[in-house]
mmCIF file of C-alpha atoms and ligand atoms in Angstrom:
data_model
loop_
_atom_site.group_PDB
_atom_site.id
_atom_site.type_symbol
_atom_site.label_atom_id
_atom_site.label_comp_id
_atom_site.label_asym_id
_atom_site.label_seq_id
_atom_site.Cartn_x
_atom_site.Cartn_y
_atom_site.Cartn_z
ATOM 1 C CA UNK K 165 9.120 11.478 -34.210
ATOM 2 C CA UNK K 166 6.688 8.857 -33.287
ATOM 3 C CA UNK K 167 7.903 4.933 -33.487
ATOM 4 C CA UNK K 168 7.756 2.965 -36.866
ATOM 5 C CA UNK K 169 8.183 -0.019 -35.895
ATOM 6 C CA UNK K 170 6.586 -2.179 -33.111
ATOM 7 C CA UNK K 171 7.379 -1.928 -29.761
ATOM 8 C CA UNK K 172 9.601 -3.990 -28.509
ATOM 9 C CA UNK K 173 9.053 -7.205 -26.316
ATOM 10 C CA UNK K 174 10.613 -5.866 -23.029
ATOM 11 C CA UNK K 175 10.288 -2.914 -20.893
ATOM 12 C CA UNK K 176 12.489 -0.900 -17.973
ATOM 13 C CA UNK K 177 10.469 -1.430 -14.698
ATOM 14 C CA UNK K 178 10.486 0.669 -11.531
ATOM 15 C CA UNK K 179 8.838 0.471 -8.235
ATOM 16 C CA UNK K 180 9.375 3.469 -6.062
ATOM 17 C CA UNK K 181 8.265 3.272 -2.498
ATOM 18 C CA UNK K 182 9.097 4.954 1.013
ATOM 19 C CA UNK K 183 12.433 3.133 1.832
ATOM 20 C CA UNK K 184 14.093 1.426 -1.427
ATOM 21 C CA UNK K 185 13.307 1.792 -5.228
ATOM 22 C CA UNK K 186 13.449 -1.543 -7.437
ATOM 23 C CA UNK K 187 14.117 -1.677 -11.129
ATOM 24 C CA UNK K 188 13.740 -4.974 -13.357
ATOM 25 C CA UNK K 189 13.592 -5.709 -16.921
ATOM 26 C CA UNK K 190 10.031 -7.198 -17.754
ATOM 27 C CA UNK K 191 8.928 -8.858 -20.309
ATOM 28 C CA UNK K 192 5.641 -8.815 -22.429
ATOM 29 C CA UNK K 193 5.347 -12.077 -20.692
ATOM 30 C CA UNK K 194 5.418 -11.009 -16.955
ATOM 31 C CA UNK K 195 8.526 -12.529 -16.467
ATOM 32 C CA UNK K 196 11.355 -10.317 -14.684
ATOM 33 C CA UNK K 197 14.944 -10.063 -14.966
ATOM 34 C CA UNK K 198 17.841 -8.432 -14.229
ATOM 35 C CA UNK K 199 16.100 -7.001 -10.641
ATOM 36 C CA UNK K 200 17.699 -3.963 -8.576
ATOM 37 C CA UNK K 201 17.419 -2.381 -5.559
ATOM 38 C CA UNK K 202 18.374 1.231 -4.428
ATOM 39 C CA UNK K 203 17.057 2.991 -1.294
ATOM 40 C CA UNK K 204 14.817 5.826 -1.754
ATOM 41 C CA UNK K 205 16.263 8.338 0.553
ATOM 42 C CA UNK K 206 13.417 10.823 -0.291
ATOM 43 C CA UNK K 207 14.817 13.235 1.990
ATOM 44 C CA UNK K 208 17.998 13.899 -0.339
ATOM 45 C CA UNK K 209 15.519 15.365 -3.008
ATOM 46 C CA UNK K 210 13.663 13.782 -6.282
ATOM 47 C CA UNK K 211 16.692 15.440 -8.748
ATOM 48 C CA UNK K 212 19.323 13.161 -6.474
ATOM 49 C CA UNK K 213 16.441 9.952 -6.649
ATOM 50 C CA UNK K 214 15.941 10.213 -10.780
ATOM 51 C CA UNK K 215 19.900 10.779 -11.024
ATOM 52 C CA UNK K 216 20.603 7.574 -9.141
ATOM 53 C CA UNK K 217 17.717 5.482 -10.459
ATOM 54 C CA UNK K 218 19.176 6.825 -14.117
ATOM 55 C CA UNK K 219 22.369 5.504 -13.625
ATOM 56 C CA UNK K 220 20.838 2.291 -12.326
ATOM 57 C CA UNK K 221 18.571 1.941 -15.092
ATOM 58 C CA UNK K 222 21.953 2.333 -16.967
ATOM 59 C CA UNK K 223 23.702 -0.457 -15.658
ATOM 60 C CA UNK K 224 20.316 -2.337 -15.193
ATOM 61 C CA UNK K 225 19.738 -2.278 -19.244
ATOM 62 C CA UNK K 226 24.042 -3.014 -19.372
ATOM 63 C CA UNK K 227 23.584 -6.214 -18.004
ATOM 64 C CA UNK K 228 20.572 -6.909 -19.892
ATOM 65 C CA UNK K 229 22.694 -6.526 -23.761
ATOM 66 C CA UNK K 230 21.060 -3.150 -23.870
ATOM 67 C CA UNK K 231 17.908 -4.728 -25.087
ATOM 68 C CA UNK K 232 15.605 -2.397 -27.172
ATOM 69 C CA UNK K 233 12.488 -1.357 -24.570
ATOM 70 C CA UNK K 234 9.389 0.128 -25.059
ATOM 71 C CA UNK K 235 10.388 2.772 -22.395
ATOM 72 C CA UNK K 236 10.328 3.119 -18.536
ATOM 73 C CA UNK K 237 6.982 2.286 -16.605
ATOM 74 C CA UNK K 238 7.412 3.722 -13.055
ATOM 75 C CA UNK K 239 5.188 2.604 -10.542
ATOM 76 C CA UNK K 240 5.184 4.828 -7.195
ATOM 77 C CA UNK K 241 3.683 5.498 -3.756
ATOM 78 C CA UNK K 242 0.674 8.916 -4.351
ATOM 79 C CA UNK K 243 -1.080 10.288 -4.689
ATOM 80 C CA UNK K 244 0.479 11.995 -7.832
ATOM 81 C CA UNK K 245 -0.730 13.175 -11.235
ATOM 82 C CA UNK K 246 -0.010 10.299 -13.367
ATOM 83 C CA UNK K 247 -0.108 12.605 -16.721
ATOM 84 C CA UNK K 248 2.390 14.837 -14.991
ATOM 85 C CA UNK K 249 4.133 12.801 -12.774
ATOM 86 C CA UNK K 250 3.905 15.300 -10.265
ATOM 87 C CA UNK K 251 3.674 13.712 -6.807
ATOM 88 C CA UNK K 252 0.482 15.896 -4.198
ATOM 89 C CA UNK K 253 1.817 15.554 -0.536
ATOM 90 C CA UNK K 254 2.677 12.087 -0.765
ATOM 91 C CA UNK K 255 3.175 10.821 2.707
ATOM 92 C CA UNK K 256 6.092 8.545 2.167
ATOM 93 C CA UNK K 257 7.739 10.999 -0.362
ATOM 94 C CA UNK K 258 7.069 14.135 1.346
ATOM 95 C CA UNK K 259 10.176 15.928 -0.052
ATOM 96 C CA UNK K 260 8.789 14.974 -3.505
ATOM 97 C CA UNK K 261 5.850 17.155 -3.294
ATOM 98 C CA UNK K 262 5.041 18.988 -6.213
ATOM 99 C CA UNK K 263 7.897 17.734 -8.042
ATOM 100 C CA UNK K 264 8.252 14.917 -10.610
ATOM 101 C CA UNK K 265 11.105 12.784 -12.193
ATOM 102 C CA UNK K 266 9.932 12.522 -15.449
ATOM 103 C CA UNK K 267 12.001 15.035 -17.081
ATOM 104 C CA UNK K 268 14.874 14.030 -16.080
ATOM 105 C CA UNK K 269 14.392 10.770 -16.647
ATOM 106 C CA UNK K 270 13.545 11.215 -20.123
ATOM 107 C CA UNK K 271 16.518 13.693 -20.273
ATOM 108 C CA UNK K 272 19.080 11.246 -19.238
ATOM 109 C CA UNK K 273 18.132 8.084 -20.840
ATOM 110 C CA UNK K 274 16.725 9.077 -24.322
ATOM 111 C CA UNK K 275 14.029 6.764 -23.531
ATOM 112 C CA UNK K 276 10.108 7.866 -23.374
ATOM 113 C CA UNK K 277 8.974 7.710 -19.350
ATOM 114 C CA UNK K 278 5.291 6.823 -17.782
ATOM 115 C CA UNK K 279 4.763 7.218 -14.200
ATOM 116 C CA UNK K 280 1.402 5.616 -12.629
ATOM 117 C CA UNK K 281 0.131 4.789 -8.738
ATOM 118 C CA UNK K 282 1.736 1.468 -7.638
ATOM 119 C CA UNK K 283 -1.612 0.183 -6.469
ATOM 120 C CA UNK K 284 -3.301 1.116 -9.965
ATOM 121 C CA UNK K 285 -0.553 -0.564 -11.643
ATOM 122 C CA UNK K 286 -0.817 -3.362 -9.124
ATOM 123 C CA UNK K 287 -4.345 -3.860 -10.220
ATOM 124 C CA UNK K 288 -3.423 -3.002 -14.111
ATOM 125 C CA UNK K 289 -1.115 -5.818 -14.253
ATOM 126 C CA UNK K 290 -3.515 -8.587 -12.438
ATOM 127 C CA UNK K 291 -5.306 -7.735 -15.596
ATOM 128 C CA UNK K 292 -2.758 -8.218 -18.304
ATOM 129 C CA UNK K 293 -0.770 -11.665 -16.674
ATOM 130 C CA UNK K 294 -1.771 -14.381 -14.849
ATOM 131 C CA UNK K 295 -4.990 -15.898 -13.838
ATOM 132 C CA UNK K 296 -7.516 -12.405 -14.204
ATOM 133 C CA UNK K 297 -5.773 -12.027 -17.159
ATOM 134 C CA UNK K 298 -8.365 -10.305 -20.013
ATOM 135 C CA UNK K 299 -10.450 -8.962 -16.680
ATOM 136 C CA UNK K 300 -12.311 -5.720 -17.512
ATOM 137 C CA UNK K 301 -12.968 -4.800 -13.689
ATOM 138 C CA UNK K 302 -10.618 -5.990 -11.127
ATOM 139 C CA UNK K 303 -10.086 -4.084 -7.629
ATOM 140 C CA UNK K 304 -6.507 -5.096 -5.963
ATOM 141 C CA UNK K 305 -6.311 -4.159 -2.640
ATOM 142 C CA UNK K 306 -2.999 -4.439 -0.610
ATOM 143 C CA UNK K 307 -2.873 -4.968 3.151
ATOM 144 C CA UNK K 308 0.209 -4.359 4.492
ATOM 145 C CA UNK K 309 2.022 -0.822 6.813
ATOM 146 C CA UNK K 310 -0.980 0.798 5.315
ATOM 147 C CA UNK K 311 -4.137 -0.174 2.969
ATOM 148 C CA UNK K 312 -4.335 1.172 -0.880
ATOM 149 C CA UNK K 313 -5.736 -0.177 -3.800
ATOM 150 C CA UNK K 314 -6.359 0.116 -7.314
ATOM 151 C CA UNK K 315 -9.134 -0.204 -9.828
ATOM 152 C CA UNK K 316 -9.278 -1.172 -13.330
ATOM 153 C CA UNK K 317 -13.017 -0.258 -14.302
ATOM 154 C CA UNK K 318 -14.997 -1.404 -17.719
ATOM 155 C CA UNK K 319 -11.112 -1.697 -19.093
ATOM 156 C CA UNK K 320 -9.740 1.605 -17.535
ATOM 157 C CA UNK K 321 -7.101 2.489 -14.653
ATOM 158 C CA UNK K 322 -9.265 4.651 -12.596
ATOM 159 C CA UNK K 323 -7.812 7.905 -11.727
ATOM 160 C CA UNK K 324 -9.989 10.045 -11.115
ATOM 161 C CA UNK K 325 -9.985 14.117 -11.124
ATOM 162 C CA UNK K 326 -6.004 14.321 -10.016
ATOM 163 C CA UNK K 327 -5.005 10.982 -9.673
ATOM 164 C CA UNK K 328 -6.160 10.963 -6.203
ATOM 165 C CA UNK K 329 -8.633 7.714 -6.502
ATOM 166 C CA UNK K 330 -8.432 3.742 -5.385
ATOM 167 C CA UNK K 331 -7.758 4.830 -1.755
ATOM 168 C CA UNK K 332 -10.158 2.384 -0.762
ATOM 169 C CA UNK K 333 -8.157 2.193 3.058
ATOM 170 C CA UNK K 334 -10.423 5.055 3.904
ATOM 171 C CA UNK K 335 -13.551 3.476 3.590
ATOM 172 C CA UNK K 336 -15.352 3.323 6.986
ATOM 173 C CA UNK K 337 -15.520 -0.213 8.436
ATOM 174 C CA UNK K 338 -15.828 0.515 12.084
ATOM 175 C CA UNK K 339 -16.467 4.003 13.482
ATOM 176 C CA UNK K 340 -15.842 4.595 16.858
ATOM 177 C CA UNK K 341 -12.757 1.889 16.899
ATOM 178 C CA UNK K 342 -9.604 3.057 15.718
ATOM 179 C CA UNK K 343 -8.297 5.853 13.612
ATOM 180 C CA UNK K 344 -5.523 5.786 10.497
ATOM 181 C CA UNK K 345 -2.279 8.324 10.501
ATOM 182 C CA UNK K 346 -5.276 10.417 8.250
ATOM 183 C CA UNK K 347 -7.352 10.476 11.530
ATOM 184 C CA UNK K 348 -10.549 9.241 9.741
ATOM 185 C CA UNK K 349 -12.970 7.303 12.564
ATOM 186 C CA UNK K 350 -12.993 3.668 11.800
ATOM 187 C CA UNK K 351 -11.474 3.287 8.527
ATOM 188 C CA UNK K 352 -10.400 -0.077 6.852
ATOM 189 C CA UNK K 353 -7.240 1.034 6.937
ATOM 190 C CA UNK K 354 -7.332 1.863 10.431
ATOM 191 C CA UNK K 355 -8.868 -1.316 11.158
ATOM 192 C CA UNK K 356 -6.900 -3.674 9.465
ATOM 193 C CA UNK K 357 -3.088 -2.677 8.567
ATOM 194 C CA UNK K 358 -0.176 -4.190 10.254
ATOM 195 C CA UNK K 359 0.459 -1.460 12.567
ATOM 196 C CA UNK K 360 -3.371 -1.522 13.366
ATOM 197 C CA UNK K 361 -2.915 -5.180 14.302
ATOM 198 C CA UNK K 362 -0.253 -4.471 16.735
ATOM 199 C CA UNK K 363 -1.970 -1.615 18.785
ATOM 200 C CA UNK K 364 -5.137 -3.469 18.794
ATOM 201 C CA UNK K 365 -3.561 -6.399 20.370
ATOM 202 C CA UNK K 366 -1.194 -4.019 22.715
ATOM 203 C CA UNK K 367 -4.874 -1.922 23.507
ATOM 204 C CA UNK K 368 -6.353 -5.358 24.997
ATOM 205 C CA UNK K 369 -3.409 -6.426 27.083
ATOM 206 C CA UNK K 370 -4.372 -6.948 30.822
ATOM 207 C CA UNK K 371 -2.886 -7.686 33.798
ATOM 208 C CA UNK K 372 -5.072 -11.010 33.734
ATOM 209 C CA UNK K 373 -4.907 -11.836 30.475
ATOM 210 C CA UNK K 374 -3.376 -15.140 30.153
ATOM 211 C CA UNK K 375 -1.235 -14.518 26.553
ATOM 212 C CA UNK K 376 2.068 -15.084 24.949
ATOM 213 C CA UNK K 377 2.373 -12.364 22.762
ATOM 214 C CA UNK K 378 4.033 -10.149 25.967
ATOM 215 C CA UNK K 379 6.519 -12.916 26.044
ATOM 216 C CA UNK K 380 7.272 -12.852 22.263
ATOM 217 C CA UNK K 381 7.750 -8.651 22.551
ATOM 218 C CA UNK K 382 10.292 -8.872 25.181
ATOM 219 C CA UNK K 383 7.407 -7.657 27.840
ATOM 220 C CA UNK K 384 7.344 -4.675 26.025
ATOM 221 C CA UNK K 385 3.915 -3.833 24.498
ATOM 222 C CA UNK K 386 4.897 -0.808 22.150
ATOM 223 C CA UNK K 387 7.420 -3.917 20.774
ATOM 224 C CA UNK K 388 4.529 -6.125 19.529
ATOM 225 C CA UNK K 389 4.103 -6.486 15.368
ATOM 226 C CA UNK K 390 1.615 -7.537 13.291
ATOM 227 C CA UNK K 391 3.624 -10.704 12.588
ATOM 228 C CA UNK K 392 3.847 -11.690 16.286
ATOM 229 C CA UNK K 393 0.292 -11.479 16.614
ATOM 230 C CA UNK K 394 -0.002 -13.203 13.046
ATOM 231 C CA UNK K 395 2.063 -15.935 15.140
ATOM 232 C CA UNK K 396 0.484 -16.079 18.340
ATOM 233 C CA UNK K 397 -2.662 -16.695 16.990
ATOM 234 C CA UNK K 398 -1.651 -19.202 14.490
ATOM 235 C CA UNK K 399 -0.218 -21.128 17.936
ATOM 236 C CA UNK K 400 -3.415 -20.803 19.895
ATOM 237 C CA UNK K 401 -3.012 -17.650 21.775
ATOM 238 C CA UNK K 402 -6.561 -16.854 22.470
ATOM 239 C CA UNK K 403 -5.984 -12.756 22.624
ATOM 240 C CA UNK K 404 -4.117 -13.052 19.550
ATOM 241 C CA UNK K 405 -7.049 -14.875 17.612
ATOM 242 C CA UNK K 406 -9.605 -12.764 19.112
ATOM 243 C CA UNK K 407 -7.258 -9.454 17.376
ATOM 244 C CA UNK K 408 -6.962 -11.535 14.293
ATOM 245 C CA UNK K 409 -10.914 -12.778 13.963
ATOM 246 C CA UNK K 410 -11.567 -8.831 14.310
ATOM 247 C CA UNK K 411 -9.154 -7.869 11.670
ATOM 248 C CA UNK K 412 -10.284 -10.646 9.700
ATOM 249 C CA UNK K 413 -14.025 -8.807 10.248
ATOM 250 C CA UNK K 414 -12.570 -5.468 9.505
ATOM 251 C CA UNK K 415 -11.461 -6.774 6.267
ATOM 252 C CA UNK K 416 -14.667 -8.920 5.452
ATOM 253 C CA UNK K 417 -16.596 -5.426 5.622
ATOM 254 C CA UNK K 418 -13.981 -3.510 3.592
ATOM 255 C CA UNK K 419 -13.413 -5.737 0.934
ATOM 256 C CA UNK K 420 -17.570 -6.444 0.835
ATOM 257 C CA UNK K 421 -18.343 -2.881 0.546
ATOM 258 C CA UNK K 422 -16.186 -2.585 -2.418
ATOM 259 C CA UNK K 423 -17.506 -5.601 -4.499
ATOM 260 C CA UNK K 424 -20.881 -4.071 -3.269
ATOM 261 C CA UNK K 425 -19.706 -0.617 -5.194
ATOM 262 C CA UNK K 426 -18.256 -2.114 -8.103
ATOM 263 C CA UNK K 427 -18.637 -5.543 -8.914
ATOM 264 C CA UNK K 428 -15.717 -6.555 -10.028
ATOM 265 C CA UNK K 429 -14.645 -10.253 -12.111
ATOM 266 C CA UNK K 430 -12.193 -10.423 -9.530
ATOM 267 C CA UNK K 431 -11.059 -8.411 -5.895
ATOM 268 C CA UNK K 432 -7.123 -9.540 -5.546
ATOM 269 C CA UNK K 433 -5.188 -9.058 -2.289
ATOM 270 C CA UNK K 434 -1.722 -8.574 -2.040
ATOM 271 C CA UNK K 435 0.797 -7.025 0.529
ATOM 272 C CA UNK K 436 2.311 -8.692 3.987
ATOM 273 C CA UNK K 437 -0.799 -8.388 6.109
ATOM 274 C CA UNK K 438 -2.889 -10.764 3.187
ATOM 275 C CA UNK K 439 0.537 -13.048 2.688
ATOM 276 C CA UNK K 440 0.174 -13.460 6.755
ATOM 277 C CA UNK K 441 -3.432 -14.189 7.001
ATOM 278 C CA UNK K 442 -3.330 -16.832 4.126
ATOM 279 C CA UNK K 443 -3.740 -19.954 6.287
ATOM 280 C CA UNK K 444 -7.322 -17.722 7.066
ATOM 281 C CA UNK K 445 -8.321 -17.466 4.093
ATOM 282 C CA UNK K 446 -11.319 -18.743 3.552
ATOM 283 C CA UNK K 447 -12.475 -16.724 6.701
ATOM 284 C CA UNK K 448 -11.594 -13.710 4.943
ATOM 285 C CA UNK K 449 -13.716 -14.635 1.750
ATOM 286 C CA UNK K 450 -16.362 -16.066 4.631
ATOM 287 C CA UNK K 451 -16.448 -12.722 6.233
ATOM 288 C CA UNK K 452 -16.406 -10.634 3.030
ATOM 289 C CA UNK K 453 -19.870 -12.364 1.730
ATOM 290 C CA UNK K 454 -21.497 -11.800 5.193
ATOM 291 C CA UNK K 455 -21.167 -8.232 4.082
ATOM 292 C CA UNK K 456 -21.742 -8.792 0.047
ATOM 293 C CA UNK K 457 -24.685 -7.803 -1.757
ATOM 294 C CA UNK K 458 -26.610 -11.492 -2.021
ATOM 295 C CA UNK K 459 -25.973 -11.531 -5.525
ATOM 296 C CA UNK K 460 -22.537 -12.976 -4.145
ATOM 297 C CA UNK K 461 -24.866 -15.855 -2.353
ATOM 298 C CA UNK K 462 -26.392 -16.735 -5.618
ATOM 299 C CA UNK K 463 -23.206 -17.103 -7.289
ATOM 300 C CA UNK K 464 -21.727 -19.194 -4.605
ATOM 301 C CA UNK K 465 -19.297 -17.301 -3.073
ATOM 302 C CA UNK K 466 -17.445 -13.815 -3.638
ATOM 303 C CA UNK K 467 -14.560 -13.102 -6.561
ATOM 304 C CA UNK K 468 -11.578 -13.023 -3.354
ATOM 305 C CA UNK K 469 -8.389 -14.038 -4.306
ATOM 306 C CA UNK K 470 -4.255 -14.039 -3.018
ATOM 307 C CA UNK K 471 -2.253 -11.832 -5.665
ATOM 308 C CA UNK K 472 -0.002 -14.399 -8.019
ATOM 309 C CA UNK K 473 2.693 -12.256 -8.425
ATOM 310 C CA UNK K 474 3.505 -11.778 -4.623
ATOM 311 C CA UNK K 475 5.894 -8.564 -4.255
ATOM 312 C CA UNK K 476 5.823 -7.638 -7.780
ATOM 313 C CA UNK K 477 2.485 -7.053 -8.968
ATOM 314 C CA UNK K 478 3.229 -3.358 -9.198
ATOM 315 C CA UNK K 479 6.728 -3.898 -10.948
ATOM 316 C CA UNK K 480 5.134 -5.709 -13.475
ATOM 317 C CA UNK K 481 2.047 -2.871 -13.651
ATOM 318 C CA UNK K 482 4.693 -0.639 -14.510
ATOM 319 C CA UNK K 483 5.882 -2.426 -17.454
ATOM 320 C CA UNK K 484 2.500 -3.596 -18.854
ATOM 321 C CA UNK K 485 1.724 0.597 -18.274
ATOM 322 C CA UNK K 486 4.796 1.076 -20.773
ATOM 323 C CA UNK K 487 3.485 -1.795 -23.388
ATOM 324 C CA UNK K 488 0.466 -0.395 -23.726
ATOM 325 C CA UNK K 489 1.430 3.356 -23.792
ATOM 326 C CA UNK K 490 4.079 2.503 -26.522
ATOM 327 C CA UNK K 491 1.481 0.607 -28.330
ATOM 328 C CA UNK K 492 -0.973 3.542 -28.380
ATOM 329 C CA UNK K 493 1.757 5.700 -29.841
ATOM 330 C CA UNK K 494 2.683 3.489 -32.103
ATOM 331 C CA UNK K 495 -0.641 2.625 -33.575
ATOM 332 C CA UNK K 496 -1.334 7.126 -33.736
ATOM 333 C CA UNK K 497 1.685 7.052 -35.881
ATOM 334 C CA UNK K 498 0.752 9.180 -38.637
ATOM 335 C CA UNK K 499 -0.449 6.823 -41.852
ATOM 336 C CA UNK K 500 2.275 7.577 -44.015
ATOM 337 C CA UNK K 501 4.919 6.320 -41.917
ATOM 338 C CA UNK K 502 5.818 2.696 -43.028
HETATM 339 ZN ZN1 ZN V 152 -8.193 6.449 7.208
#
């Protein structure tokens, strides 16, 4: 039976990543509520994950006064069929594969399920709160253990053929320099992630290199993170901000190539490598219109910005994902319902 009345103002939330699983009440508003967190323990199998995150969502909506929702919005780590739910050799899942949670999701909470990339729905919900709000083409690219992104074209969540598009970390921005876990030559995500940042910086150590970072790492170089280096060069360490001028390159080229591709209202970063680099960043938006189309010159300057929502742009992508399935429904109700 399709819905009668109106959705409701408030939706069930999820964010499902490698290591821990948040759920949140979210409201029509972007505000969230009631927030959660479960590990993910892929490992134990998707039928134990949806059983847990059920009984979560249980208590979750509990606490809440068992609010009426317009469903569960899931936002998760891909690739994965987002009609289906059904995850294809997800790296950080990978004893999801073929499998999905949908079903017995639906099954144990009576309540209708959508499931969608977490970088799609990142960039979905830049587009439906806060300052893009109303944007028809947005790209949000997060920087962080890897690079992903998402891409709201002419009003549409790209997907494309099996759910497999927005990995825009793949993108070539240096071959010849490093390679990603995928073992492409040169990609941005190669280039640019936090675990990139750390083996570049490790890569130039020298026995007459005058630098702290050793120091910081204990005088272990396999110990270095992206955040030390994030540190180091903030202090003046000059190997640090030679890794970090790089990176910030890497990225410039990236995040130029894209705008290039598809122009965009707005390119929004999110995820821990972009939160670190923030102090830089108008040498990220510098470096990003060195490599822009000069259409970007004539304007005065490239659409860059910092995500808004910090950590939750996907949890909130998954609710707007459920508002504006539930309206769809709602509105194919057949006419003769009231
Ligand atoms: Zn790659």
């Amino acid at each position: 039976m399709p819905p009668t009345n109106p959705p409701p103002y408030r939706a069930v939330a999820i964010d499902i990543g490698g290591t821990k699983i948040r759920v949140a009440v979210v409201s029509r508003d972007g505000s969230v509520s009631h927030r959660h967190v479960i590990t993910t323990n892929p490992e134990t199998g998707i039928e134990d994950g949806a059983e847990r995150l059920a009984a979560l969502i249980r208590k979750v909506l509990g606490e809440a006064g068992m609010p009426a929702v317009a469903g569960v919005g899931v936002a998760t780590a891909g690739p994965l069929n987002p009609a289906t739910g059904i995850y294809n050799h997800p790296p950080n899942l990978m004893a999801w594969h073929g499998k999905t949670m949908k079903p017995l999701l639906e099954r144990e909470l009576a309540l209708p399920v959508w499931i969608g990339h977490d970088a799609t729905l990142a960039a979905f919900a830049e587009t439906q709160t806060g300052p893009h709000t109303g944007a028809k083409n947005l790209i949000y690219v997060t920087i962080s253990t890897g690079v992903g992104g998402g891409i709201i074209a002419n009003g549409e969540m790209v997907t494309g053929m099996t759910g497999g598009a927005g990995e825009v970390g793949h993108i070539a921005v240096r071959p010849g320099a490093l390679r990603c876990n995928v073992g492409c030559d040169g990609c941005f995500e190669g280039n640019a992630c936090g675990p990139a940042i750390a083996r570049m910086a490790a890569s130039r150590l020298t026995s007459s290199n005058e630098t702290f970072l050793l120091d910081m790492a204990g005088g272990d170089p396999l110990k270095i993170t992206s955040r030390m280096v994030m540190q180091a060069a903030a202090a003046g360490d000059r190997l640090s901000v030679g890794v970090i001028d790089d990176v910030i390159e890497n990225i410039g080229i990236g995040l130029g190539s894209l705008l290039n591709a598809l122009e965009p209202e707005a390119l929004v970063i999110g995820g821990g490598v972009a939160e670190g680099l923030k102090a830089q960043f108008g040498k990220i938006k510098e470096a990003t219109l060195r490599h822009s189309l000069p259409r970007y010159r004539d304007r005065g300057g490239v659409p860059v910005h910092v995500t808004s929502h910090g950590d939750d742009a996907s949890l909130k992508g998954a609710a707007f994902l459920a508002f504006s399935r539930a309206a769809s429904e709602w509105r194919q109700r057949p006419a003769h319902t009231p």
